[in-house]
């Protein structure tokens, strides 16, 4: 800024610059020159008649700025600052020099528009924020075993970081959307109760967008009023002025929604890829949960009968070993009679049907989750906090049900103890009681020949 001005006529050279330039007296702040670039930025510059002042033209003020320090400066002093100029509507990097103009101190100010730089910095900052949120969401989904807690924490991070009023997760079950997780800012009303069992048909426009693998992004809910009245009514009743919704997809079908409401508009274009990415990771987590549930079923359930298998029985027995001293425990041991002979004469397929029939009888008398198939034709039921008379009554009910089926013959034994110290010993007693009944059955069969 080595400019030597002898008069204002010399300042006309600044009209050749694309930067914004003005000159104002130091003592009064009266503006005595504006270049063409600045005039184009400030509409009021061409409308104001008479004297004009820098605080008026540049800041829209009626009095001198409190922080103005130029009155105390001397000729030749140089200053620099960066600020947003509300009149020029841009971020400006300002360089000022105090000059001597015909014996009077004046400020020569050149402003460089750095709005584009600031916007790019903002975009970069937002992009980094989005990447951090995606990374953190993935970490939460991978590390937290409870998916409901993971979803709640992700929504909280979304809402607080993005300065939204609400974030939510809906899952499609039996053809309807149910809000399973929600975060609300202070003062924002929860919508979770109202969002249970909502038909996808209420959001037909969303479904069309989702089929093209797009998010729904509405910057102003009023835009929807004339497009989809149902969507407008639902979203406006929630207090959603703006919203972004991403589909959670599995095998090409929408199985859920991830949405955020009333986030700042300058973040909208960054929120959309964020939601889309995290929605994908949530879909992966749901698939993993389903696979885990399937493995659980395969590992701990008997495929033929639907009862627990030996793995499930051992797991439950171990649990009782650690806590049985605080409970009563009853054991029912159940075994089919002459199954080997039946398999040899009528075939294994017929024998399997008998096993399935026996399982149905047991599960009609007591809950299926209490019954375990521990061997080919052996079943064990573990009954906690039942009185001895209740367990005995269950045994009688099993025997009565079996007597009504001429194709089935079983032996049943039971054992019961209050606060047992050895569960295996209790099971062995029930097994012995079953075996004694089986011996009596065979003696009776031999005596009838």
Coordinates of C-alpha atoms in Angstrom, one line a residue:
X1 CA 0.0 0.0 0.0
X2 CA 2.6 2.5 -1.0
X3 CA 0.2 5.0 -2.5
X4 CA 1.1 8.7 -2.7
X5 CA -2.0 10.8 -3.1
X6 CA -1.7 14.5 -3.6
X7 CA -5.4 15.0 -4.2
X8 CA -8.7 13.0 -4.6
X9 CA -8.2 13.1 -8.4
X10 CA -5.3 10.8 -7.9
X11 CA -7.6 8.3 -6.2
X12 CA -9.5 7.6 -9.4
X13 CA -6.8 5.1 -10.2
X14 CA -8.5 2.8 -7.6
X15 CA -11.5 2.4 -9.9
X16 CA -9.3 0.1 -12.0
X17 CA -9.1 -2.4 -9.1
X18 CA -11.6 -5.2 -8.4
X19 CA -10.9 -4.8 -4.6
X20 CA -13.0 -2.5 -2.6
X21 CA -11.4 0.9 -1.7
X22 CA -12.6 3.9 0.2
X23 CA -11.0 7.0 1.8
X24 CA -12.3 8.7 4.9
X25 CA -11.1 11.5 7.2
X26 CA -9.6 10.2 10.4
X27 CA -11.2 12.9 12.7
X28 CA -14.8 12.9 11.4
X29 CA -15.0 9.5 9.6
X30 CA -16.5 11.3 6.6
X31 CA -16.1 9.2 3.4
X32 CA -14.6 11.3 0.6
X33 CA -14.0 8.6 -1.9
X34 CA -15.4 5.1 -2.9
X35 CA -14.2 3.2 -5.9
X36 CA -16.6 1.6 -8.3
X37 CA -16.1 -2.0 -7.0
X38 CA -17.2 -0.9 -3.5
X39 CA -20.2 1.1 -4.9
X40 CA -21.4 -2.0 -6.7
X41 CA -21.3 -3.9 -3.4
X42 CA -23.1 -1.3 -1.3
X43 CA -26.5 -0.3 -2.7
X44 CA -26.8 2.6 -0.2
X45 CA -23.7 4.2 -1.5
X46 CA -25.5 5.6 -4.6
X47 CA -28.6 6.4 -2.7
X48 CA -27.2 8.6 0.1
X49 CA -26.9 12.3 -0.5
X50 CA -24.8 14.8 1.3
X51 CA -22.0 13.7 3.6
X52 CA -21.4 10.0 4.1
X53 CA -19.6 8.3 6.9
X54 CA -17.7 5.1 7.0
X55 CA -19.5 3.7 10.0
X56 CA -22.8 4.3 8.1
X57 CA -21.8 3.0 4.7
X58 CA -19.7 0.1 5.8
X59 CA -21.4 -1.1 9.0
X60 CA -24.9 0.4 8.9
X61 CA -24.4 2.3 12.1
X62 CA -25.5 5.8 13.1
X63 CA -22.5 6.5 15.3
X64 CA -18.8 6.0 15.2
X65 CA -17.7 2.4 16.0
X66 CA -16.6 2.0 19.6
X67 CA -13.5 0.0 18.5
X68 CA -12.3 2.6 16.0
X69 CA -8.7 3.5 16.8
X70 CA -7.7 5.6 13.8
X71 CA -8.3 8.8 15.6
X72 CA -5.2 8.2 17.7
X73 CA -3.0 7.1 14.7
X74 CA -0.5 9.1 12.9
X75 CA 0.4 9.3 9.2
X76 CA 2.0 6.3 7.7
X77 CA 0.7 3.8 10.2
X78 CA -0.6 0.5 8.7
X79 CA -3.2 -1.9 10.1
X80 CA -4.9 -5.1 9.0
X81 CA -8.0 -6.9 10.1
X82 CA -10.5 -9.6 9.0
X83 CA -14.2 -9.3 9.5
X84 CA -17.6 -9.9 8.0
X85 CA -19.1 -6.7 6.4
X86 CA -22.8 -6.7 6.7
X87 CA -23.3 -3.9 4.2
X88 CA -21.1 -5.5 1.5
X89 CA -22.4 -8.9 2.6
X90 CA -19.1 -10.7 2.5
X91 CA -16.0 -11.6 4.5
X92 CA -13.4 -9.0 4.1
X93 CA -9.6 -8.8 4.7
X94 CA -8.9 -5.1 5.3
X95 CA -5.6 -3.3 5.0
X96 CA -5.6 0.4 6.1
X97 CA -3.0 3.1 6.0
X98 CA -3.2 6.6 7.5
X99 CA -2.2 9.2 4.8
X100 CA -1.7 12.9 4.7
X101 CA -4.2 14.4 2.2
X102 CA -3.6 18.1 1.7
X103 CA -2.6 18.5 5.4
X104 CA -5.4 16.4 6.8
X105 CA -5.2 12.8 8.0
X106 CA -7.3 10.3 6.1
X107 CA -7.6 6.6 6.0
X108 CA -7.0 4.7 2.8
X109 CA -8.8 1.3 3.1
X110 CA -8.5 -1.6 0.7
X111 CA -10.9 -4.6 1.3
X112 CA -10.2 -8.0 -0.2
X113 CA -13.3 -10.3 -0.5
X114 CA -12.3 -13.5 1.1
X115 CA -15.8 -15.0 1.3
X116 CA -15.0 -17.8 -1.2
X117 CA -12.0 -18.7 0.9
X118 CA -14.1 -18.6 4.1
X119 CA -16.8 -20.7 2.4
X120 CA -14.2 -23.3 1.3
X121 CA -12.8 -23.3 4.8
X122 CA -16.3 -23.9 6.2
X123 CA -16.9 -26.7 3.7
X124 CA -13.6 -28.3 4.6
X125 CA -14.4 -28.0 8.3
X126 CA -17.9 -29.5 7.7
X127 CA -16.4 -32.3 5.7
X128 CA -14.0 -33.1 8.4
X129 CA -16.8 -33.0 11.0
X130 CA -18.9 -35.4 8.9
X131 CA -16.0 -37.8 8.5
X132 CA -15.3 -37.8 12.2
X133 CA -19.0 -38.4 12.9
X134 CA -19.1 -41.3 10.4
X135 CA -16.0 -42.8 11.9
X136 CA -17.4 -42.4 15.5
X137 CA -20.7 -43.9 14.5
X138 CA -19.0 -46.9 13.0
X139 CA -16.9 -47.3 16.1
X140 CA -20.1 -47.2 18.3
X141 CA -21.9 -49.8 16.2
X142 CA -18.9 -52.1 16.3
X143 CA -18.1 -51.8 19.9
X144 CA -21.4 -51.5 21.7
X145 CA -23.1 -54.9 22.1
X146 CA -26.5 -53.5 22.8
X147 CA -27.8 -52.0 19.5
X148 CA -30.5 -49.8 21.2
X149 CA -27.8 -48.1 23.3
X150 CA -25.6 -47.7 20.2
X151 CA -28.4 -46.1 18.2
X152 CA -29.3 -43.7 21.1
X153 CA -25.7 -42.6 21.4
X154 CA -25.4 -42.0 17.6
X155 CA -28.6 -39.9 17.5
X156 CA -27.3 -37.9 20.5
X157 CA -24.1 -37.2 18.7
X158 CA -26.0 -36.2 15.5
X159 CA -28.3 -33.8 17.3
X160 CA -25.8 -32.1 19.5
X161 CA -23.1 -31.8 16.9
X162 CA -25.4 -30.7 14.1
X163 CA -27.4 -28.3 16.4
X164 CA -30.7 -30.0 15.4
X165 CA -33.9 -30.2 17.3
X166 CA -34.5 -33.9 16.8
X167 CA -32.9 -37.0 15.4
X168 CA -34.6 -40.4 15.2
X169 CA -34.4 -44.0 13.9
X170 CA -37.5 -45.9 12.6
X171 CA -37.5 -49.6 11.8
X172 CA -40.1 -51.3 9.6
X173 CA -41.8 -54.2 11.3
X174 CA -44.8 -56.1 9.9
X175 CA -45.2 -53.5 7.2
X176 CA -45.3 -50.5 9.6
X177 CA -42.7 -48.0 10.8
X178 CA -41.9 -47.9 14.5
X179 CA -39.6 -45.3 16.1
X180 CA -37.1 -47.3 18.1
X181 CA -34.7 -44.5 19.1
X182 CA -35.0 -40.8 19.4
X183 CA -33.0 -37.8 20.6
X184 CA -34.6 -34.4 21.3
X185 CA -32.9 -31.1 22.1
X186 CA -33.9 -29.3 25.2
X187 CA -37.4 -27.8 24.8
X188 CA -38.2 -30.0 21.7
X189 CA -41.2 -32.3 22.1
X190 CA -40.7 -36.1 21.7
X191 CA -42.6 -37.6 18.8
X192 CA -41.9 -41.2 19.7
X193 CA -45.4 -42.1 20.9
X194 CA -47.0 -40.6 17.8
X195 CA -44.6 -42.5 15.5
X196 CA -45.5 -46.1 16.4
X197 CA -47.1 -48.1 13.6
X198 CA -47.0 -45.6 10.8
X199 CA -47.8 -46.8 7.3
X200 CA -45.2 -46.2 4.6
X201 CA -48.1 -45.1 2.4
X202 CA -48.2 -41.9 4.5
X203 CA -44.8 -41.0 3.0
X204 CA -45.3 -42.1 -0.6
X205 CA -43.1 -39.3 -1.9
X206 CA -40.3 -40.5 0.4
X207 CA -40.6 -44.1 -0.9
X208 CA -40.3 -42.9 -4.5
X209 CA -37.1 -41.0 -3.6
X210 CA -35.8 -44.0 -1.7
X211 CA -36.3 -46.3 -4.7
X212 CA -33.8 -44.2 -6.6
X213 CA -31.4 -44.6 -3.6
X214 CA -31.8 -40.9 -2.7
X215 CA -32.4 -39.1 0.6
X216 CA -35.3 -36.7 1.3
X217 CA -33.9 -33.2 1.9
X218 CA -36.5 -30.4 2.6
X219 CA -35.0 -27.0 3.5
X220 CA -38.4 -25.5 4.2
X221 CA -41.5 -27.5 5.1
X222 CA -43.6 -24.9 3.3
X223 CA -42.2 -26.2 0.0
X224 CA -44.1 -29.5 0.6
X225 CA -47.5 -27.9 1.3
X226 CA -48.5 -27.9 -2.4
X227 CA -46.7 -31.1 -3.2
X228 CA -47.8 -33.6 -0.6
X229 CA -50.4 -32.4 1.9
X230 CA -50.2 -35.6 4.1
X231 CA -46.4 -35.2 4.4
X232 CA -46.8 -31.5 5.1
X233 CA -49.4 -32.1 7.8
X234 CA -47.3 -34.8 9.6
X235 CA -44.0 -32.9 9.5
X236 CA -45.5 -29.5 10.3
X237 CA -47.4 -31.0 13.3
X238 CA -44.0 -32.2 14.6
X239 CA -42.6 -28.7 14.5
X240 CA -40.2 -29.7 11.7
X241 CA -39.3 -26.6 9.7
X242 CA -36.6 -28.6 7.7
X243 CA -35.7 -32.2 7.7
X244 CA -33.4 -34.8 6.0
X245 CA -34.3 -38.5 5.9
X246 CA -32.1 -41.4 4.7
X247 CA -33.4 -44.9 4.0
X248 CA -32.0 -47.9 5.8
X249 CA -32.0 -50.6 3.1
X250 CA -31.5 -54.3 3.1
X251 CA -31.6 -56.6 0.1
X252 CA -32.9 -53.7 -2.0
X253 CA -35.8 -53.0 0.3
X254 CA -36.3 -50.1 2.8
X255 CA -36.4 -51.5 6.3
X256 CA -36.0 -48.3 8.3
X257 CA -35.5 -44.5 8.3
X258 CA -32.7 -42.3 9.8
X259 CA -33.8 -38.7 10.1
X260 CA -32.8 -35.3 11.5
X261 CA -34.9 -32.2 11.9
X262 CA -34.3 -28.5 12.1
X263 CA -30.5 -28.5 11.5
X264 CA -28.9 -25.3 10.2
X265 CA -29.4 -24.9 6.5
X266 CA -25.7 -24.3 5.8
X267 CA -25.1 -27.9 7.0
X268 CA -27.8 -29.5 4.8
X269 CA -25.6 -30.5 1.9
X270 CA -23.1 -32.1 4.4
X271 CA -25.8 -33.9 6.5
X272 CA -27.2 -35.8 3.6
X273 CA -24.1 -37.9 2.9
X274 CA -23.6 -38.3 6.6
X275 CA -27.1 -39.9 7.1
X276 CA -26.7 -42.0 4.0
X277 CA -23.4 -43.5 5.2
X278 CA -24.5 -44.1 8.8
X279 CA -27.8 -45.6 7.5
X280 CA -25.8 -48.1 5.5
X281 CA -23.7 -49.1 8.6
X282 CA -26.9 -49.5 10.6
X283 CA -28.3 -51.8 8.0
X284 CA -25.0 -53.8 8.3
X285 CA -25.5 -54.0 12.1
X286 CA -29.1 -55.2 11.7
X287 CA -27.9 -57.9 9.3
X288 CA -25.2 -58.9 11.8
X289 CA -27.8 -59.0 14.6
X290 CA -30.0 -61.3 12.4
X291 CA -27.1 -63.6 11.6
X292 CA -26.2 -63.7 15.3
X293 CA -29.8 -64.5 16.2
X294 CA -29.8 -67.3 13.6
X295 CA -26.5 -68.7 14.9
X296 CA -28.0 -68.5 18.4
X297 CA -31.0 -70.5 17.2
X298 CA -28.8 -73.0 15.4
X299 CA -26.5 -73.4 18.4
X300 CA -29.0 -73.6 21.2
X301 CA -32.3 -75.0 19.6
X302 CA -33.1 -78.5 18.5
X303 CA -34.2 -78.3 14.8
X304 CA -36.5 -81.4 15.0
X305 CA -38.6 -80.3 18.0
X306 CA -38.0 -76.6 18.5
X307 CA -36.9 -77.2 22.1
X308 CA -33.6 -76.2 23.6
X309 CA -30.8 -78.6 22.6
X310 CA -28.0 -80.0 24.8
X311 CA -25.9 -76.8 24.5
X312 CA -28.9 -74.8 25.8
X313 CA -29.4 -77.3 28.6
X314 CA -25.8 -77.1 29.7
X315 CA -25.8 -73.3 29.6
X316 CA -29.0 -73.1 31.7
X317 CA -27.7 -75.7 34.1
X318 CA -24.5 -73.7 34.6
X319 CA -26.6 -70.6 35.3
X320 CA -28.6 -72.4 37.9
X321 CA -25.4 -73.7 39.5
X322 CA -24.4 -70.1 40.2
X323 CA -27.8 -69.0 41.6
X324 CA -29.8 -72.1 42.5
X325 CA -29.0 -71.7 46.2
X326 CA -31.5 -68.8 46.2
X327 CA -34.3 -70.7 44.5
X328 CA -36.3 -73.9 44.5
X329 CA -35.5 -76.2 41.5
X330 CA -37.5 -79.0 40.0
X331 CA -36.3 -81.4 37.3
X332 CA -38.5 -83.6 35.1
X333 CA -36.7 -86.3 33.1
X334 CA -38.7 -87.7 30.2
X335 CA -37.8 -90.6 28.0
X336 CA -39.6 -92.5 25.2
X337 CA -40.1 -96.3 25.7
X338 CA -38.9 -98.8 23.1
X339 CA -37.9 -96.2 20.6
X340 CA -35.1 -98.4 19.3
X341 CA -37.5 -101.2 18.5
X342 CA -39.8 -98.8 16.8
X343 CA -37.0 -97.4 14.6
X344 CA -36.0 -101.0 13.7
X345 CA -39.5 -102.1 12.8
X346 CA -41.2 -99.0 11.5
X347 CA -38.2 -96.9 10.5
X348 CA -36.4 -93.8 11.8
X349 CA -38.9 -91.4 10.1
X350 CA -41.7 -92.8 12.2
X351 CA -39.5 -92.7 15.3
X352 CA -38.7 -89.0 14.6
X353 CA -42.5 -88.3 14.4
X354 CA -42.9 -89.9 17.8
X355 CA -40.1 -87.7 19.2
X356 CA -41.8 -84.6 17.8
X357 CA -45.1 -85.7 19.2
X358 CA -43.6 -86.2 22.7
X359 CA -42.1 -82.7 22.5
X360 CA -45.5 -81.2 21.6
X361 CA -47.0 -82.9 24.6
X362 CA -44.3 -81.6 26.9
X363 CA -44.6 -78.0 25.5
X364 CA -48.4 -78.1 25.9
X365 CA -48.0 -78.7 29.6
X366 CA -45.1 -76.2 30.2
X367 CA -43.4 -73.3 28.3
X368 CA -41.2 -74.6 25.5
X369 CA -38.2 -72.5 26.8
X370 CA -38.1 -74.8 29.9
X371 CA -37.8 -78.0 27.9
X372 CA -34.5 -79.4 26.5
X373 CA -33.9 -82.3 24.3
X374 CA -30.6 -83.7 25.7
X375 CA -30.4 -87.0 23.8
X376 CA -32.1 -88.9 21.0
X377 CA -35.4 -89.5 22.9
X378 CA -34.5 -87.9 26.2
X379 CA -35.9 -84.5 27.4
X380 CA -35.2 -82.6 30.6
X381 CA -37.3 -79.7 32.0
X382 CA -35.7 -77.3 34.5
X383 CA -38.3 -75.6 36.7
X384 CA -37.3 -72.7 38.9
X385 CA -39.3 -71.3 41.9
X386 CA -42.0 -73.9 41.6
X387 CA -43.4 -75.7 44.6
X388 CA -42.9 -79.5 44.7
X389 CA -46.6 -80.0 44.4
X390 CA -46.6 -77.9 41.2
X391 CA -43.8 -80.0 39.6
X392 CA -45.6 -83.2 40.6
X393 CA -48.8 -81.9 39.0
X394 CA -46.9 -81.2 35.8
X395 CA -45.7 -84.8 35.8
X396 CA -49.2 -86.1 36.2
X397 CA -50.4 -83.8 33.3
X398 CA -47.7 -85.2 31.1
X399 CA -48.6 -88.8 31.9
X400 CA -52.3 -88.1 31.3
X401 CA -51.6 -86.5 27.9
X402 CA -49.5 -89.5 26.9
X403 CA -52.2 -92.0 28.0
X404 CA -54.5 -90.4 25.4
X405 CA -52.2 -91.3 22.6
X406 CA -52.0 -95.0 21.9
X407 CA -48.9 -94.6 19.7
X408 CA -46.8 -93.2 22.5
X409 CA -45.2 -94.7 25.6
X410 CA -42.9 -92.8 28.0
X411 CA -41.2 -93.0 31.3
X412 CA -41.1 -89.8 33.5
X413 CA -39.1 -89.1 36.6
X414 CA -38.8 -86.0 38.8
X415 CA -36.7 -84.5 41.6
X416 CA -37.2 -81.3 43.6
X417 CA -35.2 -79.4 46.1
X418 CA -35.3 -76.1 47.9
X419 CA -32.0 -74.2 47.4
X420 CA -30.0 -77.1 46.0
X421 CA -26.2 -76.9 46.1
X422 CA -25.6 -79.4 43.3
X423 CA -27.9 -79.2 40.2
X424 CA -26.3 -82.2 38.5
X425 CA -27.0 -84.3 41.5
X426 CA -30.7 -83.2 41.3
X427 CA -30.8 -84.1 37.6
X428 CA -29.3 -87.5 38.4
X429 CA -32.0 -88.1 40.9
X430 CA -34.7 -87.3 38.3
X431 CA -32.9 -89.6 35.8
X432 CA -32.9 -92.4 38.4
X433 CA -36.6 -92.0 39.0
X434 CA -37.3 -92.1 35.3
X435 CA -35.1 -95.2 34.9
X436 CA -37.0 -97.0 37.8
X437 CA -40.3 -96.2 36.0
X438 CA -38.8 -97.6 32.7
X439 CA -37.8 -100.8 34.5
X440 CA -41.3 -101.2 35.8
X441 CA -42.7 -100.6 32.3
X442 CA -40.5 -103.4 30.8
X443 CA -41.3 -105.8 33.6
X444 CA -45.0 -105.1 32.9
X445 CA -44.5 -105.7 29.2
X446 CA -42.7 -109.0 29.8
X447 CA -45.4 -110.1 32.3
X448 CA -48.1 -109.5 29.8
X449 CA -46.6 -111.8 27.1

